[in-house]
Short mmCIF file of C-alpha atoms and ligand atoms in Angstrom, two decimals:
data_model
loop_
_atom_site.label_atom_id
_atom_site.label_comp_id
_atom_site.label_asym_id
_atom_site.label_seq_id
_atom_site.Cartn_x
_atom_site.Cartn_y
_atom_site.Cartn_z
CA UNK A 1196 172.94 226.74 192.85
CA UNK A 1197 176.72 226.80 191.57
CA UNK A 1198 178.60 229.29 193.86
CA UNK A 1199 181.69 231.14 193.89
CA UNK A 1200 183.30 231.43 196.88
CA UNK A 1201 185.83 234.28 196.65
CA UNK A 1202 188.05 234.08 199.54
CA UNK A 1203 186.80 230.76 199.77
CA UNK A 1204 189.63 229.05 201.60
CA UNK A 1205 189.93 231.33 204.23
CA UNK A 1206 188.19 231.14 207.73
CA UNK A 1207 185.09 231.89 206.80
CA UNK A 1208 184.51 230.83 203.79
CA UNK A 1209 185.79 227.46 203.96
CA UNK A 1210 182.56 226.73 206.56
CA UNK A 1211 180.41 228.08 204.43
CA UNK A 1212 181.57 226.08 201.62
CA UNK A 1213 181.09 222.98 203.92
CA UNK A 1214 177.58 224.33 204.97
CA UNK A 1215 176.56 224.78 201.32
CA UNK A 1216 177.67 221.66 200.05
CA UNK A 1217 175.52 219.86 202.46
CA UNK A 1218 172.97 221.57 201.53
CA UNK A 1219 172.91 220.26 198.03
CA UNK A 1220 174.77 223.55 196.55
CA UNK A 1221 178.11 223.50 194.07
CA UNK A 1222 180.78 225.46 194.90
CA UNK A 1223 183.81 226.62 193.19
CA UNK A 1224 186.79 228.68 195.11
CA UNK A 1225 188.43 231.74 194.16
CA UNK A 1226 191.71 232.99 196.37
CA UNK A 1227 194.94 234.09 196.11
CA UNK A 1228 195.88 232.47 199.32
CA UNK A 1229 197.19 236.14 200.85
CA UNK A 1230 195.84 234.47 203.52
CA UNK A 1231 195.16 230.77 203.36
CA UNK A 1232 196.41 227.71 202.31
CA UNK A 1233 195.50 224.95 199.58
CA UNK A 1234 195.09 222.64 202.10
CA UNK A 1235 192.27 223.48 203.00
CA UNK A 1236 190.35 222.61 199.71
CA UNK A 1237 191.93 218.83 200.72
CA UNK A 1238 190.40 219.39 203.39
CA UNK A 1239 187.00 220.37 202.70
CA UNK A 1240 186.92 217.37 200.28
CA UNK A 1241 187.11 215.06 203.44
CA UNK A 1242 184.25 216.75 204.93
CA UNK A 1243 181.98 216.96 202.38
CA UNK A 1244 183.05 214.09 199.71
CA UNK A 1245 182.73 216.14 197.03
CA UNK A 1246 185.36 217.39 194.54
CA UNK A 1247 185.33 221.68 194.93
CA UNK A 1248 187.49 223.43 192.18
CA UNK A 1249 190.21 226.34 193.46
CA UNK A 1250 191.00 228.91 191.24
CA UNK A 1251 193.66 230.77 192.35
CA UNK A 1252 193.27 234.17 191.48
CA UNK A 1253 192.82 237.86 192.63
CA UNK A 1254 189.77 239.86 193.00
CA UNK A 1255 191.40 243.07 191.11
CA UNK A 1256 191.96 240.53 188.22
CA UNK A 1257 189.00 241.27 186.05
CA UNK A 1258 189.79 238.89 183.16
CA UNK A 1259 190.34 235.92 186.01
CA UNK A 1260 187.28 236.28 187.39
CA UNK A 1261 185.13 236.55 184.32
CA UNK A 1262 187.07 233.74 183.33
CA UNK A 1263 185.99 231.64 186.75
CA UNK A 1264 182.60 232.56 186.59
CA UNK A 1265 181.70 231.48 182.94
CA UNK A 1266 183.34 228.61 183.00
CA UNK A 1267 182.03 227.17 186.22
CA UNK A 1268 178.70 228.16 185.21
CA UNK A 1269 178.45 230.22 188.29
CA UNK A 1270 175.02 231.80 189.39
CA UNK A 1271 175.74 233.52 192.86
CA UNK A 1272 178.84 234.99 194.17
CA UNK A 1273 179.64 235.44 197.84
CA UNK A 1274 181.89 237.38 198.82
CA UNK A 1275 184.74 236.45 201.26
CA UNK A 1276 188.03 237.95 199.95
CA UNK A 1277 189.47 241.14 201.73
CA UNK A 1278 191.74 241.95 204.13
CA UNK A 1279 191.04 242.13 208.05
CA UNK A 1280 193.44 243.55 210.74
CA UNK A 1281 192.44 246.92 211.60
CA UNK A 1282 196.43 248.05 212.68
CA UNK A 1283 197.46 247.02 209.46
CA UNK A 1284 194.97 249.14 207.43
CA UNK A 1285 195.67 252.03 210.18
CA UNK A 1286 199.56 252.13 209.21
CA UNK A 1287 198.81 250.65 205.16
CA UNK A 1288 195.32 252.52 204.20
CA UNK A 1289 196.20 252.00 200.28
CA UNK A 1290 196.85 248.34 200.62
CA UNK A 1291 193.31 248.15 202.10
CA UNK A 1292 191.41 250.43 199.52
CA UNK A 1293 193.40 248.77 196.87
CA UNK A 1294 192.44 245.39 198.23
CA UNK A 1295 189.08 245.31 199.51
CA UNK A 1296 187.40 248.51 197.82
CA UNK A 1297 188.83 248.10 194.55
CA UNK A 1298 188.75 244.53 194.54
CA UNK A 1299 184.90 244.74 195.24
CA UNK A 1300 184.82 247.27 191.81
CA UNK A 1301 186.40 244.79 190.06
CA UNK A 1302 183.90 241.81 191.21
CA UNK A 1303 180.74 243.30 190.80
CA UNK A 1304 181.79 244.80 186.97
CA UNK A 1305 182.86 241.02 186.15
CA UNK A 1306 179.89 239.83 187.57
CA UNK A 1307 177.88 242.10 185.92
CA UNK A 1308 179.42 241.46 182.55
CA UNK A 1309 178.76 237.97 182.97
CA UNK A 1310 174.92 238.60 183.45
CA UNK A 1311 175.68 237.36 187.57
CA UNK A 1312 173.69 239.60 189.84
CA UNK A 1313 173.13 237.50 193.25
CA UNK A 1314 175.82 238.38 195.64
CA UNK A 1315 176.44 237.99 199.10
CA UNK A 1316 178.95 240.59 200.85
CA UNK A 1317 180.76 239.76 204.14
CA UNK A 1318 179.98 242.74 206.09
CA UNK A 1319 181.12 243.81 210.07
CA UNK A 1320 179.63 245.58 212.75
CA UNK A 1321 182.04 247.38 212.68
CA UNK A 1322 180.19 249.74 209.97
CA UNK A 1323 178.21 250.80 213.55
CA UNK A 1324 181.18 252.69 214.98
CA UNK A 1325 180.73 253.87 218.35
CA UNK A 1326 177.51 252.49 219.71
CA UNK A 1327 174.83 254.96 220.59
CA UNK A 1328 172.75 252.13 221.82
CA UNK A 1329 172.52 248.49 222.72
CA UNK A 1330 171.67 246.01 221.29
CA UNK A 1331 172.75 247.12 217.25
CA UNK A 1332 169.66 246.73 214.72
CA UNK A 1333 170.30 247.06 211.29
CA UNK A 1334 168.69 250.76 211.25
CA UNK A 1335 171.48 251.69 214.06
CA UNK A 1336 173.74 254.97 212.20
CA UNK A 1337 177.31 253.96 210.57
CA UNK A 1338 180.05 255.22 210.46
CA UNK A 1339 184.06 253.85 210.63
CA UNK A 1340 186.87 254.50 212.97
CA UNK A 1341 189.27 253.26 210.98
CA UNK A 1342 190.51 252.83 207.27
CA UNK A 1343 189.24 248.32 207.46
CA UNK A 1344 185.82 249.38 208.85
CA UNK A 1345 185.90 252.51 205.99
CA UNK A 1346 186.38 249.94 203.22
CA UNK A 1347 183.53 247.68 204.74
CA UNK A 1348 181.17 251.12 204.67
CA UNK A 1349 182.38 252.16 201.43
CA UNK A 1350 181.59 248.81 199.61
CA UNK A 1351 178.13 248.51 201.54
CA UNK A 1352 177.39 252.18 199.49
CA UNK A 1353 178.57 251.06 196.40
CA UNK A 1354 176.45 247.99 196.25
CA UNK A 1355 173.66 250.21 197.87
CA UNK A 1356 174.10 252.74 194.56
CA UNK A 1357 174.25 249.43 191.92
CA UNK A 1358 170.95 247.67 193.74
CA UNK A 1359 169.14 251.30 193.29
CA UNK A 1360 170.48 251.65 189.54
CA UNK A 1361 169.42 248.11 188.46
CA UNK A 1362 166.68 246.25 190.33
CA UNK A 1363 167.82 242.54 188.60
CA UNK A 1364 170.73 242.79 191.29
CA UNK A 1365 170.01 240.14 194.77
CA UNK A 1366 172.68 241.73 197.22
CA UNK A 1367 172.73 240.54 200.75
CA UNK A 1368 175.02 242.21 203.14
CA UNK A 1369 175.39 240.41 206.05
CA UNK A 1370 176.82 242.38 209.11
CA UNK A 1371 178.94 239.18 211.10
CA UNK A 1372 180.10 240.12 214.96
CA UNK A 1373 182.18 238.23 216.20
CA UNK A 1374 182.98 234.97 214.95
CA UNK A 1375 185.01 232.02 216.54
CA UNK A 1376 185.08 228.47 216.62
CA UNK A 1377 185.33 225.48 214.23
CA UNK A 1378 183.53 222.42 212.37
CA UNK A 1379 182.93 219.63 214.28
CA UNK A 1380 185.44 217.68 211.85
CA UNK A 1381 188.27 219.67 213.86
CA UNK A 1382 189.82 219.74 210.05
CA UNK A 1383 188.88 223.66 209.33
CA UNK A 1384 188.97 226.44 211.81
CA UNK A 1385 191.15 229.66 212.84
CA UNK A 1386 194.72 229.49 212.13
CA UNK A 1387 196.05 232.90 211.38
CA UNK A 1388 199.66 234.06 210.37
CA UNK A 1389 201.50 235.49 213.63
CA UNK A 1390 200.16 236.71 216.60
CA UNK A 1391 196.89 236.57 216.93
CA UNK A 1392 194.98 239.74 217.35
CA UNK A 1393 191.70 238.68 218.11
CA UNK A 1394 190.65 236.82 221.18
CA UNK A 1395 189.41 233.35 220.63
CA UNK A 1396 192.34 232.31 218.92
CA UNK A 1397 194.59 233.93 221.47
CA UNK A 1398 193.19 232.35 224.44
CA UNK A 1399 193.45 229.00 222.59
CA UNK A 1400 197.03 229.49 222.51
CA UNK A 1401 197.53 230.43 225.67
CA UNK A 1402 195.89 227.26 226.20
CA UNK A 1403 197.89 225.49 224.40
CA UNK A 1404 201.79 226.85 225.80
CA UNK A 1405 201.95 228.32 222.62
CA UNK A 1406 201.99 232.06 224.05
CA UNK A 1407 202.62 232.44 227.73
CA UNK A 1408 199.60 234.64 228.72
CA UNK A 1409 196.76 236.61 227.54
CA UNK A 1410 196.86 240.22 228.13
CA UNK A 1411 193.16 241.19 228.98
CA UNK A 1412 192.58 244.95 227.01
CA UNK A 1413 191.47 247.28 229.87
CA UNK A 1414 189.16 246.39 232.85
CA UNK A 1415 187.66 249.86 233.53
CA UNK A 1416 185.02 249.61 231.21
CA UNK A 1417 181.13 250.38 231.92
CA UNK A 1418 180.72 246.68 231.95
CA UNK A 1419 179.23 244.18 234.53
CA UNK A 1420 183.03 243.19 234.99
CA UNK A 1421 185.07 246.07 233.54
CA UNK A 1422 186.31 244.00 230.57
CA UNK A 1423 184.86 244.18 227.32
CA UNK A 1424 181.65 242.69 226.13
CA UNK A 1425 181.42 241.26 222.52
CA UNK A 1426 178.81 239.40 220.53
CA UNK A 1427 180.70 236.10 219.78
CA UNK A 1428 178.62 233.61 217.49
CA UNK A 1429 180.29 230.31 216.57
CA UNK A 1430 181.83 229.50 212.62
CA UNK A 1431 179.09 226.84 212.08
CA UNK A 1432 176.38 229.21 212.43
CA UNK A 1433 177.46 231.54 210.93
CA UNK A 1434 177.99 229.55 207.75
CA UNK A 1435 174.52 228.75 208.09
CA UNK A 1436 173.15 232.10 208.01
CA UNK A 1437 174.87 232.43 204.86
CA UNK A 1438 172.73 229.81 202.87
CA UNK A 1439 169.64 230.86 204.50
CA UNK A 1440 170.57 234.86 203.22
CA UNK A 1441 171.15 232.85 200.00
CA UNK A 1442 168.35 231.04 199.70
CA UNK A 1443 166.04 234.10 200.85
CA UNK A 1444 167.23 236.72 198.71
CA UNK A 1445 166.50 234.91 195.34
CA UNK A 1446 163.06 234.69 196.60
CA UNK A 1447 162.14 238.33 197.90
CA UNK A 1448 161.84 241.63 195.99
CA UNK A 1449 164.10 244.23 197.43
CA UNK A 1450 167.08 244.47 195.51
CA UNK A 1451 170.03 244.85 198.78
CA UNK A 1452 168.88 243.76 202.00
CA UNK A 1453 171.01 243.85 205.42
CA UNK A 1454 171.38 241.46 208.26
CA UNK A 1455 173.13 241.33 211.53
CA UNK A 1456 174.44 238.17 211.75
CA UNK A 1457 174.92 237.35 216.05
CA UNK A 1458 173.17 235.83 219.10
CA UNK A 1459 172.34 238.63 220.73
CA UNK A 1460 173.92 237.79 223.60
CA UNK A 1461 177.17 239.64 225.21
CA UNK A 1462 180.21 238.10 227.04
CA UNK A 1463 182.92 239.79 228.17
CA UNK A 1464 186.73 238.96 228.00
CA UNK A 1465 186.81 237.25 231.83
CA UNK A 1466 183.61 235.35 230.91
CA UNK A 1467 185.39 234.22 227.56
CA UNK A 1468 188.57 233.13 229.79
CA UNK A 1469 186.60 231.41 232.11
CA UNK A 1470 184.30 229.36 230.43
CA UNK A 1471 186.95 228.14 228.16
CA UNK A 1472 189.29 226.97 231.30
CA UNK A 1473 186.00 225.25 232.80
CA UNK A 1474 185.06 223.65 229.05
CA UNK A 1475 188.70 222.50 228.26
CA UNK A 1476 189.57 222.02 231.72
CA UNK A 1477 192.81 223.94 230.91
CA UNK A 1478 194.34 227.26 232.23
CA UNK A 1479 194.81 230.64 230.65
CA UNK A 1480 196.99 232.87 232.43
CA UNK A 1481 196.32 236.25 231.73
CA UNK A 1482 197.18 239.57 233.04
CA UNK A 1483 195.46 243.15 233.15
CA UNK A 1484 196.91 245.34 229.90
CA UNK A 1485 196.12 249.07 229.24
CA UNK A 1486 192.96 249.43 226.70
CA UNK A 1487 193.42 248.80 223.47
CA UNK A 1488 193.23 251.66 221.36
CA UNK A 1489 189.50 252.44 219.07
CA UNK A 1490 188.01 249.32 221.31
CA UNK A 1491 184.63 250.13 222.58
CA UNK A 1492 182.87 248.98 225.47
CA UNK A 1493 179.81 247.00 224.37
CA UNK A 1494 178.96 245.76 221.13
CA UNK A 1495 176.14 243.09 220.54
CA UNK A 1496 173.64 242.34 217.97
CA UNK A 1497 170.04 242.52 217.96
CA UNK A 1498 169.44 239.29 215.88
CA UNK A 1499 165.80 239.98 215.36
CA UNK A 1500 165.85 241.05 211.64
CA UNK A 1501 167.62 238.03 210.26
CA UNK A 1502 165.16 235.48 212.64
CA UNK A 1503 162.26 237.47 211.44
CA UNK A 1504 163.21 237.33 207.91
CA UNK A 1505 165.61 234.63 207.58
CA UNK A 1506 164.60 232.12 209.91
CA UNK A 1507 167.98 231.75 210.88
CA UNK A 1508 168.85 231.87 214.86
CA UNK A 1509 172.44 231.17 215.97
CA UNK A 1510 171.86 227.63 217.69
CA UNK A 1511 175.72 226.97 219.58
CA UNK A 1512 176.21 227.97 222.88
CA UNK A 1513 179.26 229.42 224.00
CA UNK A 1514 180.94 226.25 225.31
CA UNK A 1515 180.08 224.54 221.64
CA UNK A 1516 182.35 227.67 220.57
CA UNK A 1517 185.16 227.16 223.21
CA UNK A 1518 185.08 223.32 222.48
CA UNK A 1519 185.91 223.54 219.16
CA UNK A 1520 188.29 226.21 219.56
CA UNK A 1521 190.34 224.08 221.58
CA UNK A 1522 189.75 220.92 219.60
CA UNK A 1523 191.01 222.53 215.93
CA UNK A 1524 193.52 223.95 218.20
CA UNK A 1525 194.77 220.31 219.33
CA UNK A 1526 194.37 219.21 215.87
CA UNK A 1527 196.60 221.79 214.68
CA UNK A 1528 199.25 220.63 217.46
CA UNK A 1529 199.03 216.70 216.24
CA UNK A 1530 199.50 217.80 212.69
CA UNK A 1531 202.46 219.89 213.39
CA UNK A 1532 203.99 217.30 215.91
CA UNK A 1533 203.67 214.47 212.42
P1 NAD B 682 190.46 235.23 206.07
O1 NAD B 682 191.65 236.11 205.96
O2 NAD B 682 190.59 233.93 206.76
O3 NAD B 682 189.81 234.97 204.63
C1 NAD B 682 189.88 235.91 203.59
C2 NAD B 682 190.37 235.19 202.36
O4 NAD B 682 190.41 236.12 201.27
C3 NAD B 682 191.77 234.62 202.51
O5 NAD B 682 191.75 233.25 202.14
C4 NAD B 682 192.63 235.45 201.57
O6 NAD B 682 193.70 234.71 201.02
C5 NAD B 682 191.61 235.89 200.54
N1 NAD B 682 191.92 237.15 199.84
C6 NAD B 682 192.27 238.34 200.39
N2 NAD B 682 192.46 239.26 199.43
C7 NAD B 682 192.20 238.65 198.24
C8 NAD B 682 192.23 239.07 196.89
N3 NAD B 682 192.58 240.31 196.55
N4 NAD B 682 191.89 238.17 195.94
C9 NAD B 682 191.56 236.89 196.26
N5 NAD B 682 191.54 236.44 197.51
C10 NAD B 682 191.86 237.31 198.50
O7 NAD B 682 189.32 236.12 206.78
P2 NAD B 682 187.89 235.70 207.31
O8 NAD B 682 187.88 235.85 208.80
O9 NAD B 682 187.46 234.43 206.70
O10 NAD B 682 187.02 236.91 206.75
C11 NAD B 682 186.28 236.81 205.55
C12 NAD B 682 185.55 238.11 205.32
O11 NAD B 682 184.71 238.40 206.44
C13 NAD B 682 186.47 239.33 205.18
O12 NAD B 682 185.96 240.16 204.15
C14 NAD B 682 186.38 240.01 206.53
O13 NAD B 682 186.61 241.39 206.43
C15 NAD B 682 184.95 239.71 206.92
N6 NAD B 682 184.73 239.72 208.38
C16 NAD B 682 185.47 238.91 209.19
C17 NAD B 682 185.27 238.94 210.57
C18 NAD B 682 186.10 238.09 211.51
O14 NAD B 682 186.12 238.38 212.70
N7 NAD B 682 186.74 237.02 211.05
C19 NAD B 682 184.30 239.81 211.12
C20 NAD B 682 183.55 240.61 210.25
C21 NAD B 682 183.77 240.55 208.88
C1 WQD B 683 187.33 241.07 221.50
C2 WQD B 683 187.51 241.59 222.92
C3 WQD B 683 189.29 243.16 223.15
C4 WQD B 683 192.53 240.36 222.21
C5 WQD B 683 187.58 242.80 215.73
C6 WQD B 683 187.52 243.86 214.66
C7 WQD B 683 186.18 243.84 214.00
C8 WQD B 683 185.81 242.42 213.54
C9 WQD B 683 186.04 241.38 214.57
C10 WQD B 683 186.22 242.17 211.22
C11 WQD B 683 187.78 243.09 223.02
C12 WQD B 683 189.60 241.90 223.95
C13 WQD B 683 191.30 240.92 222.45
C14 WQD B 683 193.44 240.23 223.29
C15 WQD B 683 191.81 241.21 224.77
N1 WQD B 683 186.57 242.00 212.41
N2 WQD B 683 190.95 241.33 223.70
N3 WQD B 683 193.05 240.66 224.54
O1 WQD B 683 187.79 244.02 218.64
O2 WQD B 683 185.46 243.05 218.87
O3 WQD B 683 186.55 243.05 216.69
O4 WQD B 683 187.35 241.52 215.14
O5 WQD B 683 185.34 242.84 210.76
O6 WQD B 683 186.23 244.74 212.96
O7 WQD B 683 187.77 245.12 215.25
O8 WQD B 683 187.38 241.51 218.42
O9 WQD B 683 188.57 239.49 219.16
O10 WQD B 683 189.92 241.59 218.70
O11 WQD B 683 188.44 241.51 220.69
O12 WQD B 683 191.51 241.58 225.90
O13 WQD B 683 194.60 239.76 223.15
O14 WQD B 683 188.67 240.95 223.47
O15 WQD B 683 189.74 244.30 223.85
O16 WQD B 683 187.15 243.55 224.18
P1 WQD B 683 186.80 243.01 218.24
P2 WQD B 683 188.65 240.98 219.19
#
């Protein structure tokens, strides 16, 4: 199939492009780079030896991406672009609504006046709020504590409301945990603006002298260790539960279907720090910090749906994940040091 990528050069979907292309799909990119750089199309070129077309455009810019999607030819959408950091939408709700909510409005009416009706939606588990019980199945209750995870429930009902109104729509919403890692090629990985607020790439910092230590959010939790357990599933993966979500929904009848997208398997921050010092063979200081505000305890997937129904299982362990952490994050270092 020909696919647009929105947010195609960003973290995740540049591995999904990668994991598309070798599997015989086109892809085209749509991004503003808010987020992102170029580059990374250069890059993605080297993997895969193919030629993939950027458009640089934004998601509330109707006429762009009716534009993009006739004249690519494009059959299937998924959908990448949206912003991520929970503080930010905390203290800038309308940038987020106006972003990812409205942005999503304006995809699905271009797509729709284009005659495009397969679309896959980056989803989060965060849309299961507080958990009521372990591990999280798709039929688990949502709800958001916060204005990002809001605009990731909000879109979810929206697509919900257009699959019920017009059965010709193929919507997959794909509910990721938490992902980290990077391609084998060490060319495309995790390389956000600032500080980092998630883990992976702040341990890999730490790692690298780059911050001096890690501050570990809380260790009174109900946890086997008192830090917080998380379902992390590596990049590669994850891309390729994408094309098997693609590949599936053109096939079956229900118009929206969800899947968690995780291993199923919970580690918490110490086991994180740990197995990345003993993988590495590097150190990461860190010291005890107050809890982080909203964080809960536990959160973990059951992955039972998507195996079931997908045939997709994660297959990387969690050193595969800390190895390539560290080697896109040594990449990085050579590249800046040319
Ligand atoms: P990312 O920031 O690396 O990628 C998002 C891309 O979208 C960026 O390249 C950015 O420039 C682009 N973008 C943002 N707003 C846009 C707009 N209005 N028009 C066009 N392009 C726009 O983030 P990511 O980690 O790759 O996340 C991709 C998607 O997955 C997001 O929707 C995110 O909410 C969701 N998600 C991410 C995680 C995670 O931990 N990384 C977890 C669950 C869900
Ligand atoms: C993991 C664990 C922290 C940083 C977030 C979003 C979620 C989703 C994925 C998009 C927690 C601890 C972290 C640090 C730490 N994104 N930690 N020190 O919170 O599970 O999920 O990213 O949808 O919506 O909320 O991921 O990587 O931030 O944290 O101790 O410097 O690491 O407390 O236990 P989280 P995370």
């Amino acid at each position: 199939m020909n696919i647009l990528l929105t947010g195609g050069t960003g973290y995740i979907g540049s591995h999904v492009a990668a994991a598309l292309i070798s599997t015989g799909h086109e892809v085209v990119c749509f991004d503003n780079l808010a987020n992102s750089d170029a580059v990374v199309i250069d890059r993605l070129e080297a993997i895969t030896g193919t030629a993939i077309p950027l458009v640089v455009g934004d998601i509330r810019d109707g006429d762009a991406l009716r534009h993009a999607l006739t004249e690519h030819g494009v059959e299937a959408v998924i959908h990448f672009a949206g912003l991520k950091a929970v503080g930010e939408s905390v203290a800038q709700p309308i940038k987020y609504y106006d972003n990812n909510v409205r942005g999503t409005l304006s995809l699905v009416e271009a797509m729709a006046d284009c005659g495009v009706k397969t679309l896959v939606f980056s989803s989060s588990a965060t849309v299961y709020g507080e958990p009521r019980y372990l591990p999280l199945d798709e039929s688990h209750p949502t709800s958001a504590t916060n204005p990002y995870g809001r605009t990731k429930l909000m879109i979810e009902e929206m697509l919900t409301d257009i699959a019920a109104a017009d059965p010709d729509w193929r919507i997959a919403t794909l509910r990721y945990f938490n992902p980290v890692g990077a391609h084998d090629s060490g060319l495309i990985g995790e390389n956000p603006n600032g500080i980092p607020n998630n883990l992976m790439p702040f341990i890999s910092r730490v790692a690298a002298g780059r911050l001096a230590e890690l501050s570990v959010f809380g260790n009174d939790y109900d946890t086997p260790d008192g830090t917080g357990v998380r379902d992390y599933i590596h990049i590669v993966d994850l891309a390729d539960g994408h094309v098997a979500a693609l590949d599936t929904i053109v096939k079956i009848e229900p118009a929206l279907s969800t899947w968690n997208l995780g291993t199923g398997q919970g580690y918490s921050v110490l086991d994180m720090v740990e197995a990345f010092e003993r993988v590495n063979s590097v150190r990461v200081p860190y010291r005890v910090a107050p809890r982080r505000d909203g964080d809960v305890a536990s959160c973990y997937a059951s992955p039972e749906r998507a195996a079931r129904e997908l045939g997709w299982t994660a297959q990387r362990d969690l050193e595969a994940m800390c190895a390539s952490s560290w080697s896109f994050e040594r990449t990085l270092a050579m590249r800046n040091s040319d």
